[in-house]
Amino acid sequence: MKVVDLENIDSTNSYAKSNIDTLEDKTLVFARRQNSGRGRLNRSWVDLGEGNLFLSFVLKPADKYRKILPNLTQYLSVCLCKVLETYGLKTQIKWPNDVLINGKKIAGILSETVMQGSILKGLVLGIGVNLNAQKYDVEQIPDRVVTALNIELNHNVDLDKFFNELTDEFFKGYDSFLENGFAQIKQDYIQRNCFIGKELNVQVFNSVEKGLAKSVNDNGELVLLNKDNKEIVLTIGDIL
């Protein structure tokens, strides 16, 4: 794999998409600072300064879109959990791919595909992880309860070491995930969940679906039971 190491960038995902033609498969776009990061549903990802992880994986697994590609965000969330757990922390996943520590969000994951007609030019899988931040700064982030790894550990975190740990974990199972899909990580994913068995409100674009979280199926979709005891299967959404 190749690494593009940038000092300061608006967004590693934007850089990767703009340069998708020249970047090789499994290239890592890494920035020391990022000032216009984005999350799901067009949310901004707040830059908490240097020492935090801003990373995009450039992936070109095939020339045609495959239905398992969106599940790579869930695969990456499991990989991140496994790395954080080596630091002695207990992790949770909120569907589809939010990683929490003590109920507080520590990372944002965003996947974007680049198509030319029916040809898949590449997939850009971005992640931002709060590794070193001031407690005051994370408390100022609106609408979300957020933490950083150094806050949970009470000491600073080595960014380069964490980068290597996460990318090694990702590529260790990446090729087999392309073959097996969500089924490969389903058990790891579900055992870390914080939502099954709870009554949920899930924003899906401009509407809200309500129901009891019954399960996550073999495609990584969330299955709700509504008030009429009918199943609602959600491919995309945001638990409110």
XYZ file of C-alpha atoms in Angstrom:
240
model
C 0.000 0.000 0.000
C 1.082 3.590 -0.636
C 0.653 6.525 1.729
C -0.031 10.107 0.647
C 1.035 12.121 3.703
C -0.419 15.640 3.641
C 0.281 18.393 6.129
C -3.009 20.281 5.814
C -6.035 19.568 3.627
C -9.698 20.512 3.431
C -10.794 16.871 3.392
C -8.921 13.633 2.762
C -12.047 12.234 1.082
C -12.278 15.222 -1.250
C -8.582 14.915 -2.124
C -8.950 11.197 -2.795
C -12.016 11.663 -5.005
C -10.363 14.449 -6.984
C -7.292 12.302 -7.621
C -9.008 8.931 -7.960
C -7.648 8.347 -11.489
C -4.013 8.553 -10.412
C -4.205 6.950 -6.969
C -3.548 3.217 -6.831
C -5.751 0.633 -5.156
C -5.183 0.513 -1.372
C -3.627 3.987 -1.239
C -3.932 5.742 2.118
C -4.531 9.493 2.102
C -3.431 10.810 5.492
C -3.532 14.409 6.744
C -2.013 16.004 9.818
C -4.730 18.664 9.778
C -8.162 18.682 8.147
C -10.404 21.721 8.146
C -13.490 20.738 6.121
C -14.163 17.116 6.963
C -17.647 15.709 6.456
C -19.659 12.953 8.063
C -22.834 11.140 7.148
C -25.936 13.212 6.239
C -23.611 16.104 5.321
C -22.614 16.718 8.926
C -19.291 18.470 9.431
C -16.501 16.686 11.298
C -14.928 19.144 13.725
C -11.156 19.562 13.519
C -9.821 19.285 17.070
C -6.270 20.110 16.052
C -3.089 18.196 15.412
C -2.545 14.712 16.766
C -5.901 13.379 15.561
C -6.458 10.893 12.750
C -7.736 12.061 9.353
C -7.537 9.211 6.878
C -9.093 7.963 3.654
C -8.670 4.513 2.147
C -8.694 4.514 -1.663
C -10.103 1.150 -2.711
C -10.532 -0.228 -6.219
C -11.746 -3.787 -5.674
C -13.520 -4.140 -9.040
C -14.695 -2.132 -12.031
C -18.364 -2.672 -11.194
C -20.331 -1.650 -8.121
C -21.045 -4.477 -5.676
C -23.793 -4.438 -3.060
C -21.370 -5.286 -0.224
C -19.313 -2.112 -0.716
C -21.465 0.031 1.644
C -20.797 -2.573 4.366
C -17.147 -1.524 4.366
C -18.100 1.269 6.769
C -19.333 -1.391 9.201
C -16.194 -3.435 8.616
C -14.073 -0.374 9.417
C -16.100 0.301 12.589
C -15.320 -3.233 13.811
C -11.635 -2.781 12.953
C -11.557 0.465 14.930
C -13.234 -1.200 17.913
C -10.625 -3.953 17.941
C -7.796 -1.414 17.949
C -9.379 0.711 20.703
C -9.875 -2.409 22.795
C -6.106 -3.032 22.774
C -5.913 0.192 24.814
C -8.066 -1.432 27.486
C -11.325 0.284 26.534
C -14.828 -1.088 26.086
C -16.355 -0.095 22.755
C -19.874 0.001 21.352
C -21.278 0.370 17.849
C -24.394 2.374 17.048
C -25.885 1.343 13.713
C -24.664 1.678 11.112
C -21.067 2.608 11.925
C -20.736 5.004 14.878
C -18.103 3.883 17.391
C -18.704 4.874 21.013
C -16.733 4.730 24.240
C -18.774 5.164 27.424
C -21.679 6.270 25.240
C -19.603 9.025 23.614
C -18.744 9.181 19.920
C -15.036 8.957 19.139
C -14.991 8.595 15.357
C -16.765 9.447 12.127
C -16.806 7.183 9.076
C -17.940 8.141 5.575
C -17.868 6.079 2.375
C -18.170 7.696 -1.057
C -18.176 5.971 -4.434
C -16.827 7.475 -7.643
C -18.635 6.212 -10.732
C -18.240 6.911 -14.446
C -21.476 5.653 -15.920
C -21.718 2.033 -14.805
C -17.970 1.781 -14.165
C -16.716 1.956 -10.588
C -13.633 4.146 -10.583
C -13.075 3.658 -6.874
C -14.434 3.840 -3.373
C -13.150 6.339 -0.832
C -13.567 5.214 2.767
C -12.847 8.064 5.161
C -12.411 8.011 8.911
C -11.692 10.643 11.530
C -10.736 9.527 15.029
C -10.358 11.830 18.021
C -7.019 10.811 19.486
C -5.711 13.941 21.213
C -8.131 16.699 22.179
C -8.849 19.088 25.006
C -11.870 18.167 27.115
C -13.193 21.712 26.823
C -13.097 21.527 23.007
C -15.048 18.272 22.722
C -17.640 19.592 25.153
C -18.300 22.519 22.791
C -19.328 20.275 19.887
C -23.088 20.772 19.369
C -25.723 18.043 19.112
C -23.352 15.184 19.938
C -21.680 13.770 23.029
C -18.062 13.306 21.985
C -14.838 12.035 23.493
C -11.208 11.487 22.503
C -8.842 8.620 23.196
C -6.453 10.718 25.293
C -9.358 11.851 27.495
C -10.375 8.247 28.135
C -6.778 7.158 28.826
C -5.573 10.274 30.667
C -2.471 10.482 28.489
C -1.538 11.527 24.962
C -1.739 9.052 22.091
C 0.914 8.439 19.426
C -0.783 9.303 16.116
C 1.618 7.392 13.857
C 1.392 4.280 16.021
C -2.407 4.397 15.945
C -2.370 4.926 12.171
C -0.291 1.775 11.724
C -2.455 -0.248 14.116
C -5.698 0.698 12.379
C -4.475 0.251 8.808
C -2.860 -3.101 9.668
C -6.128 -4.298 11.240
C -8.110 -3.109 8.229
C -6.022 -4.798 5.569
C -5.612 -7.987 7.607
C -9.174 -9.011 6.784
C -10.042 -6.745 3.850
C -9.599 -9.218 0.993
C -11.596 -11.928 2.755
C -14.329 -9.378 3.574
C -14.713 -8.688 -0.140
C -15.391 -12.391 -0.583
C -17.625 -12.972 2.445
C -19.344 -9.627 3.017
C -21.047 -8.620 6.266
C -21.359 -12.240 7.376
C -17.629 -12.173 8.145
C -18.052 -9.525 10.838
C -21.670 -10.018 11.879
C -20.861 -11.645 15.229
C -18.157 -9.088 16.064
C -20.510 -6.290 15.078
C -23.550 -7.500 17.018
C -21.658 -8.294 20.217
C -20.624 -4.636 20.386
C -24.030 -3.152 19.517
C -25.823 -0.679 21.800
C -29.196 -0.570 20.064
C -30.791 -4.024 19.650
C -33.841 -4.427 21.896
C -34.401 -0.686 22.218
C -37.179 1.524 20.899
C -35.582 3.707 18.224
C -36.282 6.737 16.095
C -34.261 6.468 12.897
C -33.939 9.353 10.478
C -34.027 8.138 6.875
C -33.501 11.132 4.623
C -36.468 13.449 5.390
C -38.596 10.969 7.339
C -38.317 9.195 10.687
C -38.977 5.477 11.155
C -39.974 4.308 14.638
C -39.850 0.848 16.125
C -38.148 -1.754 18.275
C -34.697 -2.733 17.033
C -35.107 -6.445 16.402
C -31.831 -7.380 14.724
C -29.195 -6.674 12.127
C -29.602 -9.002 9.165
C -26.942 -10.719 7.038
C -26.701 -7.633 4.817
C -25.931 -5.311 7.744
C -29.398 -3.750 7.553
C -31.316 -2.707 10.663
C -34.598 -4.555 11.231
C -37.270 -2.675 13.209
C -40.636 -3.864 14.455
C -43.176 -1.058 14.175
C -46.274 -0.519 16.313
C -48.226 -2.884 14.055
C -45.600 -5.584 14.644
C -44.478 -5.391 11.017
C -40.817 -5.505 10.070
C -39.135 -2.434 8.604
C -35.757 -3.123 7.005
C -33.450 -0.095 6.840
C -30.410 0.028 4.578
C -29.455 3.557 5.524
C -30.354 5.901 8.357
C -29.248 7.668 11.483
C -30.392 6.653 14.980
C -31.608 9.793 16.737
